[in-house]
Coordinates of C-alpha atoms and ligand atoms in Angstrom, one line a residue:
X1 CA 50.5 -43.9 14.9
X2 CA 52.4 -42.0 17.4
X3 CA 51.7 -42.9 21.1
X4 CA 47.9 -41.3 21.1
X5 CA 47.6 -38.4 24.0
X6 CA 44.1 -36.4 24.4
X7 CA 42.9 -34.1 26.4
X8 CA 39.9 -33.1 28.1
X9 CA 39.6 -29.6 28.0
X10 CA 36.9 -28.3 30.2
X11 CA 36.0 -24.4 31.6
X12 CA 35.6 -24.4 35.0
X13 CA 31.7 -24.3 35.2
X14 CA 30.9 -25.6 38.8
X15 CA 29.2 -28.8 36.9
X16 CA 30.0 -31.0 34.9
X17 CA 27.0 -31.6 32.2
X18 CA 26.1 -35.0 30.0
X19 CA 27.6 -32.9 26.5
X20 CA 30.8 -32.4 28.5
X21 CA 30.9 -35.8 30.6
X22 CA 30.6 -37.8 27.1
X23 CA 32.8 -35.8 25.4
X24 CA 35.4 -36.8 27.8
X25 CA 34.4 -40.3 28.0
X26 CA 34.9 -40.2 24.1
X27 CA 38.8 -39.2 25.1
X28 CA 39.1 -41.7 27.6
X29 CA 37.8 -44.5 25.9
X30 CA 40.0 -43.2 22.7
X31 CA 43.2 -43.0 25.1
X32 CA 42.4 -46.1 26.9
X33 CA 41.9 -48.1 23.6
X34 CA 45.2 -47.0 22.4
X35 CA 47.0 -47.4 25.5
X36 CA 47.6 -43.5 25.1
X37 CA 47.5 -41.2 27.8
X38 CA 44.4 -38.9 28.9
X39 CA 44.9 -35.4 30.0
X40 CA 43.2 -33.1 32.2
X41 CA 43.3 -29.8 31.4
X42 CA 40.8 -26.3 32.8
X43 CA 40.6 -24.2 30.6
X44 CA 41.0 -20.5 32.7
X45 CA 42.3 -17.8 31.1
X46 CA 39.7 -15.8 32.5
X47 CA 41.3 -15.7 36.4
X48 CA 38.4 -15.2 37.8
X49 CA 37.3 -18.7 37.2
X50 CA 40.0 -20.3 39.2
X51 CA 38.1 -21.0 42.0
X52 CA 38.1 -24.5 43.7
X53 CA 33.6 -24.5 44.0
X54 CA 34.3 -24.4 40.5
X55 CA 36.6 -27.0 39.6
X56 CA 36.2 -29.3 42.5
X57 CA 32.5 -30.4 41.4
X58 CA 34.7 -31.3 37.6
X59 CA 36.7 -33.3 39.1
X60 CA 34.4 -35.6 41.4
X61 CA 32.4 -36.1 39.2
X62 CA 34.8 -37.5 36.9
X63 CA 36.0 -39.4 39.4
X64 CA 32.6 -40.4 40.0
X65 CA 31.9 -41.6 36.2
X66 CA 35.8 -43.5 36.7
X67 CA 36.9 -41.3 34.0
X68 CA 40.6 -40.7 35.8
X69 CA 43.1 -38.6 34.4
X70 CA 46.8 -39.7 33.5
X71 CA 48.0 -36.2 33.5
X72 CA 47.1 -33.0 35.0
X73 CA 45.0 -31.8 36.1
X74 CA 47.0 -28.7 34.4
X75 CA 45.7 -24.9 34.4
X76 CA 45.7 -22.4 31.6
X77 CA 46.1 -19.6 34.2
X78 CA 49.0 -21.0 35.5
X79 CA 50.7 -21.1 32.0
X80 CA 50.4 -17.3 30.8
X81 CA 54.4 -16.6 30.3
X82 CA 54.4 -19.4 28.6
X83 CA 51.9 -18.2 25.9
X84 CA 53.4 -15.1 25.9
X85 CA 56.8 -16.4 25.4
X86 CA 55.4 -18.5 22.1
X87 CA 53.2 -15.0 20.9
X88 CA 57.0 -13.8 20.8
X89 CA 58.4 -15.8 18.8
X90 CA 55.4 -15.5 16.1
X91 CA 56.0 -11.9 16.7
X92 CA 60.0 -12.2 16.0
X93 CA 59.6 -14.4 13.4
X94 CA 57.2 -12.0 11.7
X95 CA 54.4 -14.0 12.2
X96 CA 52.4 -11.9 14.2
X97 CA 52.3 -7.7 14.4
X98 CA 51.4 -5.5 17.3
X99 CA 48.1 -3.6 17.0
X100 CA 47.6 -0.5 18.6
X101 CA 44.2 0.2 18.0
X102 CA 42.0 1.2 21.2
X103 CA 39.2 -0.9 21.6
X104 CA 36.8 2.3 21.2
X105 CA 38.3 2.5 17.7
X106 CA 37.9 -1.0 17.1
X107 CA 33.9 -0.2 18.5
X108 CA 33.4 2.6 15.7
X109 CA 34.8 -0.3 13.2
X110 CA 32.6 -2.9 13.9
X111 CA 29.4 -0.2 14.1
X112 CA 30.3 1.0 11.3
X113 CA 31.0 -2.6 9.3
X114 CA 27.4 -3.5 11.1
X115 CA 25.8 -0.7 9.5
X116 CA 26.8 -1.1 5.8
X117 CA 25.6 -4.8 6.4
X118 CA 29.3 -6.0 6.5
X119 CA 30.8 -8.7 8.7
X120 CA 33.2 -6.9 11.4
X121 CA 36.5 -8.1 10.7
X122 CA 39.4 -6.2 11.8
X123 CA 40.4 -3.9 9.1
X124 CA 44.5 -4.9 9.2
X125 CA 45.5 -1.0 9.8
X126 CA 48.4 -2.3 12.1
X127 CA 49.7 -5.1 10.0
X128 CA 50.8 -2.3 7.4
X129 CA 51.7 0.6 10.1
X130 CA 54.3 3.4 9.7
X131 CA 57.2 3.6 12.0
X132 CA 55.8 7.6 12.7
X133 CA 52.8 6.2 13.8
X134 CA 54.0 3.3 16.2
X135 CA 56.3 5.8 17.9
X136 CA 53.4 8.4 18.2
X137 CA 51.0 5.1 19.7
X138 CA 54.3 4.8 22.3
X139 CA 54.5 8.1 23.3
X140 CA 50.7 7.9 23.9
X141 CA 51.2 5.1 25.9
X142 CA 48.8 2.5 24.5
X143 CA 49.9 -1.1 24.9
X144 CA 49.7 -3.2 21.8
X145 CA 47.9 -6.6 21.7
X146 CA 49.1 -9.0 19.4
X147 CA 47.1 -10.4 16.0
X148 CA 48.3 -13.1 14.2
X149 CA 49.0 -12.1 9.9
X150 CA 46.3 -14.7 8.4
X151 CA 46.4 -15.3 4.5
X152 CA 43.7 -12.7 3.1
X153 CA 42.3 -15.3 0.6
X154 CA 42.1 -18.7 0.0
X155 CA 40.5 -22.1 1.8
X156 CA 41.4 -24.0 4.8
X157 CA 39.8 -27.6 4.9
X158 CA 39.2 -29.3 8.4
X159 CA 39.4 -33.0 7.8
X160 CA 37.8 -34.1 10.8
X161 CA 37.3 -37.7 11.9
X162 CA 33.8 -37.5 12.6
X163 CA 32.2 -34.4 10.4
X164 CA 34.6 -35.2 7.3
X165 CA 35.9 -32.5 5.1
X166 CA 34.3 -28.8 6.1
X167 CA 35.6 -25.9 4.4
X168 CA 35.9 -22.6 5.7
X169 CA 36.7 -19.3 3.8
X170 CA 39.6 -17.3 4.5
X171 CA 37.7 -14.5 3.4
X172 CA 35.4 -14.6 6.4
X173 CA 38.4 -14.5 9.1
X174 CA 40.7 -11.9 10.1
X175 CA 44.1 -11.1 11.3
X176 CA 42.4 -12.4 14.6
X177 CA 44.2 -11.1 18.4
X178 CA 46.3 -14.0 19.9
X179 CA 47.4 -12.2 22.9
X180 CA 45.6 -9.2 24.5
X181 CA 47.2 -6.2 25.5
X182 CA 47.0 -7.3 29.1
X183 CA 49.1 -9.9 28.2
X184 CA 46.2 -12.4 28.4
X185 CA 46.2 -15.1 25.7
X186 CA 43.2 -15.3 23.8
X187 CA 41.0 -18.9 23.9
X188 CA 42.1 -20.1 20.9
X189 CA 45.9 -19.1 21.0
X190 CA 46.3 -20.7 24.6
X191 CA 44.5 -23.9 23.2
X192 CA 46.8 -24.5 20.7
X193 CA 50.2 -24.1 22.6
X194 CA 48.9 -26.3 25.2
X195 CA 47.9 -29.2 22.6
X196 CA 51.3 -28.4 21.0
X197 CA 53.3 -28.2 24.2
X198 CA 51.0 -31.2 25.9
X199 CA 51.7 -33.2 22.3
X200 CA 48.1 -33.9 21.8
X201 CA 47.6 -36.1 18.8
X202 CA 43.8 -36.4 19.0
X203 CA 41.5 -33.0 19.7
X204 CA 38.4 -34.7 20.3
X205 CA 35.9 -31.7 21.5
X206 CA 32.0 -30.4 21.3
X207 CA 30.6 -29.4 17.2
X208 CA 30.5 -25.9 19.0
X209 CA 34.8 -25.8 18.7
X210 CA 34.5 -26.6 14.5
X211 CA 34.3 -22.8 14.1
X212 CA 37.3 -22.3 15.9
X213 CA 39.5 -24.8 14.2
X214 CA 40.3 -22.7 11.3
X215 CA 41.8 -20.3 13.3
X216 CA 43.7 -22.5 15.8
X217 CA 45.3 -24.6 12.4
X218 CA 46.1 -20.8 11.0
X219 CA 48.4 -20.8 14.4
X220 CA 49.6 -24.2 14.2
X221 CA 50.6 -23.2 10.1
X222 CA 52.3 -20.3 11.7
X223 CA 54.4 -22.7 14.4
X224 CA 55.4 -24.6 11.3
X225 CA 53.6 -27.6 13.7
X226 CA 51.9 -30.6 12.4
X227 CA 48.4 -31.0 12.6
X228 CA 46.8 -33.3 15.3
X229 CA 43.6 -34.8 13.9
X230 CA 40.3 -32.7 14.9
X231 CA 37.3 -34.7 15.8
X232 CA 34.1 -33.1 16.7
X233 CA 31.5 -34.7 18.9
X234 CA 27.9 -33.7 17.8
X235 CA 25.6 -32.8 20.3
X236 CA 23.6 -33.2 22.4
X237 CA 19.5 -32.5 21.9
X238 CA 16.8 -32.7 24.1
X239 CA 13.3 -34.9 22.6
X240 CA 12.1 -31.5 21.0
X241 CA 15.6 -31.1 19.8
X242 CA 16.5 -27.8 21.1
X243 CA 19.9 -27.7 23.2
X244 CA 19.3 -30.1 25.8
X245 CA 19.0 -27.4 29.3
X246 CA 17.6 -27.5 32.8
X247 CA 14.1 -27.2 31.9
X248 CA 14.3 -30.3 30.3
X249 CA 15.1 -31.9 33.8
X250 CA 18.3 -32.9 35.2
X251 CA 21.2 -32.4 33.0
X252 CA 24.6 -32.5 35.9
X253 CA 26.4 -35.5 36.0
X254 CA 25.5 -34.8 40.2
X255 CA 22.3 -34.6 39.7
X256 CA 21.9 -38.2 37.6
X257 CA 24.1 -39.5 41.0
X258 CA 21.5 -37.7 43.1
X259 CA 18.6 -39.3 41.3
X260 CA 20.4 -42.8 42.0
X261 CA 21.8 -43.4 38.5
X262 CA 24.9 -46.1 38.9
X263 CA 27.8 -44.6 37.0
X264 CA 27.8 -47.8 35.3
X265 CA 24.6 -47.1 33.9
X266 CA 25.2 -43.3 32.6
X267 CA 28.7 -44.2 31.1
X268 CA 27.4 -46.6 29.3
X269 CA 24.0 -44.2 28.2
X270 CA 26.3 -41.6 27.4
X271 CA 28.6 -43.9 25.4
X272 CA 25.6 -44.7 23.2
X273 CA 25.0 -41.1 22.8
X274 CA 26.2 -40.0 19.2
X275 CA 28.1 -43.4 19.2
X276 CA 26.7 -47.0 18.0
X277 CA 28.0 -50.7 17.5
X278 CA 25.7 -52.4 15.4
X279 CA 22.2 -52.5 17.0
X280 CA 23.9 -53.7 20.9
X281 CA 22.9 -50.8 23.8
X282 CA 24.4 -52.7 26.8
X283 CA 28.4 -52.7 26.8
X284 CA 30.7 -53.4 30.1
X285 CA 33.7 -50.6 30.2
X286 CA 36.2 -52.9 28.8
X287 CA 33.8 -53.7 26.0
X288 CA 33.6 -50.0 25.2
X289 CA 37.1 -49.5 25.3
X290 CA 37.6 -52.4 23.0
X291 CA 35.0 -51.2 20.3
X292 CA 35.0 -47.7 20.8
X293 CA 35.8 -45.7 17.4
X294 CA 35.8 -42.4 16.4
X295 CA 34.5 -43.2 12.6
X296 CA 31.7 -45.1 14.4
X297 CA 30.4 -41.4 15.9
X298 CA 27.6 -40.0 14.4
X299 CA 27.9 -36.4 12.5
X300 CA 24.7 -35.9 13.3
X301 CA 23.1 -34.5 16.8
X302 CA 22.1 -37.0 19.6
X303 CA 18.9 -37.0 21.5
X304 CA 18.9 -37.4 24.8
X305 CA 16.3 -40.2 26.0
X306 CA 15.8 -40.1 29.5
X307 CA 13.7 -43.6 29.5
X308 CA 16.8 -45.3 28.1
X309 CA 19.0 -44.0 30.7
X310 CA 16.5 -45.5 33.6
X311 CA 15.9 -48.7 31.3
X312 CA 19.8 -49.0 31.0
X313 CA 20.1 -48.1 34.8
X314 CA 17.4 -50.7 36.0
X315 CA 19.5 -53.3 34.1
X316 CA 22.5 -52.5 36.2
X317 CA 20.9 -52.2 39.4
X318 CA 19.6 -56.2 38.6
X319 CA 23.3 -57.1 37.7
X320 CA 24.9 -55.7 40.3
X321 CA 26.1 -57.3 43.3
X322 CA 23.6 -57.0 45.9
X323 CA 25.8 -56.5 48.7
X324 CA 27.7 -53.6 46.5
X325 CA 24.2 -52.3 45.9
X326 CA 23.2 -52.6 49.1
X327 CA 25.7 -50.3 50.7
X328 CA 25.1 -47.5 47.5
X329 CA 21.6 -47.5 48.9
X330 CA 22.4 -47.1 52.8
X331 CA 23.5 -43.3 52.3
X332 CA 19.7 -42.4 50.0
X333 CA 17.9 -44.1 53.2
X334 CA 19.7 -40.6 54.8
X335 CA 19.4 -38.3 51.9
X336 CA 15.5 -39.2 51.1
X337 CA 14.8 -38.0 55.1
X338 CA 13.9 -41.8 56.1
X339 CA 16.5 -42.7 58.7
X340 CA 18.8 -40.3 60.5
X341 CA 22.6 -41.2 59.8
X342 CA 22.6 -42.7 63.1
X343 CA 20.0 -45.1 62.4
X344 CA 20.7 -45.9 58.5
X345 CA 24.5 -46.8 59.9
X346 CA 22.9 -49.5 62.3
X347 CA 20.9 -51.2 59.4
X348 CA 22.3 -54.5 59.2
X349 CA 23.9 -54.9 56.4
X350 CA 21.8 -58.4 55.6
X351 CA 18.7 -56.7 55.7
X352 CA 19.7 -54.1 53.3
X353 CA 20.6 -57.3 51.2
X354 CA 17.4 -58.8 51.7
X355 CA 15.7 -55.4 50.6
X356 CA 17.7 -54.8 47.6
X357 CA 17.2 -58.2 46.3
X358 CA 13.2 -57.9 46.8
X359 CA 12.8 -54.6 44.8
X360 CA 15.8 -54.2 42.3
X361 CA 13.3 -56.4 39.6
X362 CA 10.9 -53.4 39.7
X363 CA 13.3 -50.2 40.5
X364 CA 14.9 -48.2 37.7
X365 CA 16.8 -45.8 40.3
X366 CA 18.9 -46.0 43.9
X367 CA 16.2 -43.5 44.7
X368 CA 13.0 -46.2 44.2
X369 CA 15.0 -49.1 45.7
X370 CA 15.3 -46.8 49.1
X371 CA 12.2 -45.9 49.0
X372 CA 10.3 -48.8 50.1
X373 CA 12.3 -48.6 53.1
X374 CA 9.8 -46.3 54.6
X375 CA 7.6 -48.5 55.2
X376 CA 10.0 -51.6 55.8
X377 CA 12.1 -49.9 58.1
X378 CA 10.1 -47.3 59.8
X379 CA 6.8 -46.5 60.8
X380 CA 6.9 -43.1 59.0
X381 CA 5.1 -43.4 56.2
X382 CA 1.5 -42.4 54.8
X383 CA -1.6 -44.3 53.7
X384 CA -2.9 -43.9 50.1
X385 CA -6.7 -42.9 51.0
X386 CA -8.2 -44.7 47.8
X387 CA -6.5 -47.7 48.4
X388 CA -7.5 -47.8 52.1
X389 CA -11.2 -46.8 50.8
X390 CA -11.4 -49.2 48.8
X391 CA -9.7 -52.5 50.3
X392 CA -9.8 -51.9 54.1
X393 CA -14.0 -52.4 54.5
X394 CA -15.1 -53.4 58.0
X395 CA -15.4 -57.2 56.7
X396 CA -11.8 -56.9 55.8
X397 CA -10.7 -55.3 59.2
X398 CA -12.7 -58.2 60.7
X399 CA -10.1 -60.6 59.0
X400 CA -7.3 -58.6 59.4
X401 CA -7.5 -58.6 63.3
X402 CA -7.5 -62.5 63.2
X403 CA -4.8 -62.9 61.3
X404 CA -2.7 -60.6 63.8
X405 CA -3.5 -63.1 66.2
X406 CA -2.7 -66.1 64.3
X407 CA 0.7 -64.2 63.1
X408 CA 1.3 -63.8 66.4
X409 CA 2.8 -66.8 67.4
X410 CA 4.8 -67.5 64.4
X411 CA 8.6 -68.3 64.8
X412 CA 10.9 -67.6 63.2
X413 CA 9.0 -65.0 61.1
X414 CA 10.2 -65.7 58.0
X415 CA 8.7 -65.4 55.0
X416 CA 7.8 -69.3 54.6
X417 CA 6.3 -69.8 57.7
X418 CA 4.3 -66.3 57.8
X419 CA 2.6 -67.8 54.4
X420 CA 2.1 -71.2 56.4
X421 CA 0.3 -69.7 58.8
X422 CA -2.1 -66.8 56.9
X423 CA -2.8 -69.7 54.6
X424 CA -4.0 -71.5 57.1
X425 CA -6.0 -68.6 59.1
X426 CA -8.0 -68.3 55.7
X427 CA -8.7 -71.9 55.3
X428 CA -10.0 -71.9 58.7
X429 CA -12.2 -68.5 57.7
X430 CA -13.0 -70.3 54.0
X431 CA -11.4 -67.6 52.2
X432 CA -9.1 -67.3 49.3
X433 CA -5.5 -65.9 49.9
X434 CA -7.0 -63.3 47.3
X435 CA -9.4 -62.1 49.6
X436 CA -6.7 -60.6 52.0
X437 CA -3.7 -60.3 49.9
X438 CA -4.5 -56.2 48.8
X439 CA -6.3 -55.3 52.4
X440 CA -3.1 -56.7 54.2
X441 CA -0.9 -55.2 52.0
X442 CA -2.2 -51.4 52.1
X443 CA -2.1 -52.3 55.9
X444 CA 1.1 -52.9 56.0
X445 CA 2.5 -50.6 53.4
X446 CA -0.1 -47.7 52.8
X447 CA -0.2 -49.0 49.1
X448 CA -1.5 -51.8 46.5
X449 CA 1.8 -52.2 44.9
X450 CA 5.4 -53.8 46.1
X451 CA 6.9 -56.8 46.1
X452 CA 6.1 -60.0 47.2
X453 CA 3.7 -60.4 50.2
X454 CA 5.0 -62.3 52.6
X455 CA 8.8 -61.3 52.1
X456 CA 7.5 -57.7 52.9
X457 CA 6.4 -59.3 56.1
X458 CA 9.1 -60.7 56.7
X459 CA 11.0 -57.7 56.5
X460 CA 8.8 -55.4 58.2
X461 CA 9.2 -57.9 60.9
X462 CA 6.6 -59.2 63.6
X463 CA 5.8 -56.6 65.9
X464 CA 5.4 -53.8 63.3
X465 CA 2.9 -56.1 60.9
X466 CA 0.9 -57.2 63.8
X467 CA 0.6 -53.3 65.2
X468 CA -0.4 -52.3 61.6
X469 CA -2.9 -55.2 60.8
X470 CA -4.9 -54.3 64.9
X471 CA -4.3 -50.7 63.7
Ligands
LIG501 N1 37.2 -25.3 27.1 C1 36.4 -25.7 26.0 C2 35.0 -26.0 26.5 O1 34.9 -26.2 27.7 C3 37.0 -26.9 25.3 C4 37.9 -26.5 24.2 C5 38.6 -27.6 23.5 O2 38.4 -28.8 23.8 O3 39.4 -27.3 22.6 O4 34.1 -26.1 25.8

């Protein structure tokens, strides 16, 4: 096989969604597997989308996911002699033919085609057009676009790497435009002299490009260029399996990091996504560059499952270093309104360490490991009313108070010695550990559940557990 390059081919959007990060994980993992290359590419042949708020989000988030580039990132907008300088040469070659038609002519065509029930295909007047009447479309001034001269019968087969063989009927296309008469490529013209000119091998893309890939290979025939193999990724559906969107929740790649998904976690979710080995979910990078194949995709359209992507990220968040995951979690403490930036920078790092450590068994996001920190590391936080209802009765209090004085004394206040000691208080009250363990701990934290007692204590610290237990 020739050295493999790929591209990722995005529009610029402003976000980057899951169909579009996977598909260029897909080309990633295919170039990295190969030792190939991996190329970034925007598509923007329409200007007005080359603006940075709109590419800028692409490319961090990539960089986020660690999908980096070997090449680019290159623009289509940047390129437009070039396309024009290869339109030429179909047109010298006699390839391609200039077509005058207005585009209110072409209107009346298509209404009319629409109203006999036809499909609107351009009706070749051009392709066959008298000398008289070019020179009289001159004289008028009208600037020709250029259509390529397709076949007018026949079959072109796509043999694609995921989807198999799909036919498509020359019938249904036409002499479509490859260059406007703005001198603007068209989408499909400028994507194939960039994976010609970038010597793609591999175009692996969204289902929604299979329509177009009769077309581009008509302009690859007409380059007299070989064929790079076409794989289309299927996509991707939400539970009810309509097109996954934003009322189905979040759907950015941003979003996911906002939510506290590790990049770990959603590259290897969105590996999974269309793709399987055997019956195995969770795969380190270099284990999905190993196994990653392209006959190993499914045709058929992936369902995005929002409970695997937290079960998936829960497991990373376990096997991650804690001191890595510690310092991920310092910047939510700011963005969740708990600490100021000021105050989150001046957390020691150890007791972010000891936080992390107590609650990454029970939190599936960065989001729910910083959360706790409300009541660990501040006094801002709020009571749950049934829970205070039903544990904090005036017996309880009663309790509660002596143990704030028996806590009182305790040094060091770690966790061991603070169990020491309430232990003891109840013994000396004959009660049960059970009998305080829920009215301390909605005490101390507003709620009934967390994580171990008397490491919550300990992190809490002295002076705030004994103002909350008086309290
Ligand atoms: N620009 C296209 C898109 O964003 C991709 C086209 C291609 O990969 O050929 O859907």
């Amino acid at each position: 096989m020739n050295s493999v390059r790929v591209r990722f081919a995005p529009s610029p959007t402003g976000e980057l969604h899951v169909g579009g990060a996977r598909t260029a994980l897909f080309n990633w993992l295919f170039a990295r597997k190969h030792k190939g290359v991996f190329i970034l590419r925007f598509e923007d042949t329409d200007v007005e989308r080359n603006r940075p708020e709109l590419i800028e989000p692409i490319l961090e988030s990539l960089r986020w996911l660690g999908l980096l580039w070997d090449e680019g990132p290159y623009f289509q907008s940047q390129r437009f002699s070039l396309y024009r300088e290869w339109a030429d040469r179909l047109l010298n070659e006699g390839k391609a033919y200039k077509c005058y038609c207005t585009p209110e002519e072409l209107e009346q065509k298509r209404q009319r085609a629409l109203a006999a029930k036809q499909k609107p295909l351009y009706d070749g007047r051009c392709r066959h057009l008298s000398s008289h009447d070019e020179e009289r479309f001159i004289r008028e001034g009208r600037q020709p676009a250029l259509r390529l001269k397709i076949p007018e019968s026949g079959t072109i087969v796509v043999n694609d790497a995921i989807r198999g063989r799909v036919e498509f009927d020359l019938a249904e296309l036409d002499d479509f435009i490859i260059l406007r008469s703005d001198g603007r490529p068209t989408y499909n013209f400028a994507v194939v002299v960039d994976d010609i000119t970038m010597g793609i091998t591999h175009v692996i893309r969204a289902d929604e490009h299979l329509n177009n890939t009769p077309k581009q290979m008509l302009i690859y025939q007409a380059f007299g260029h070989p064929l790079p193999i076409f794989a289309h990724v299927p996509m991707v559906l939400a539970k009810d399996r309509s097109k996954l969107s934003k009322r189905h929740g979040a759907t950015a790649v941003f979003e996911f990091r906002d939510r506290g998904i590790l990049p770990e976690a959603l590259v290897n979710y969105l590996a999974r996504l269309g793709w399987s080995y055997g019956n195995q979910e969770i795969f380190s990078r270099e284990e999905l560059i190993e196994k990653f194949s392209l006959e190993a995709v499914h045709p058929s359209a992936a369902i995005f499952d929002e409970e695997k992507l937290l079960w998936l990220n829960q497991h990373y968040l376990k096997t991650s270093d804690p001191k890595d995951l510690s310092e991920l979690v310092r910047p939510f403490l700011i963005k969740l309104g708990i600490l100021s930036e000021a105050e989150a920078n001046a957390v020691p790092s150890e007791k972010l360490v000891q936080m992390v450590m107590l609650f990454r068994e029970r939190a599936r996001t960065l989001v729910e490991l910083a959360e706790p920190a409300r009541y660990l590391l501040t006094d801002n936080f709020s009571y749950d009313p049934e829970a205070v209802q039903k544990f904090l009765t005036p017996e309880k209090i009663a309790l509660l108070e002596g143990l704030a004085g028996a806590l009182a004394a305790v040094e060091p206040f770690t966790a061991a010695e603070v169990e020491r000691v309430t232990r003891a208080y109840l013994d000396s009250q004959g009660k049960a550990l059970k009998d305080l363990a829920q009215p301390c701990r909605v005490a101390l934290t507003g709620r009934t559940t967390g994580a171990g007692l008397f490491e919550t204590m300990e992190l809490i610290g002295r002076e705030r557990v004994i103002a909350r237990l008086r309290r």
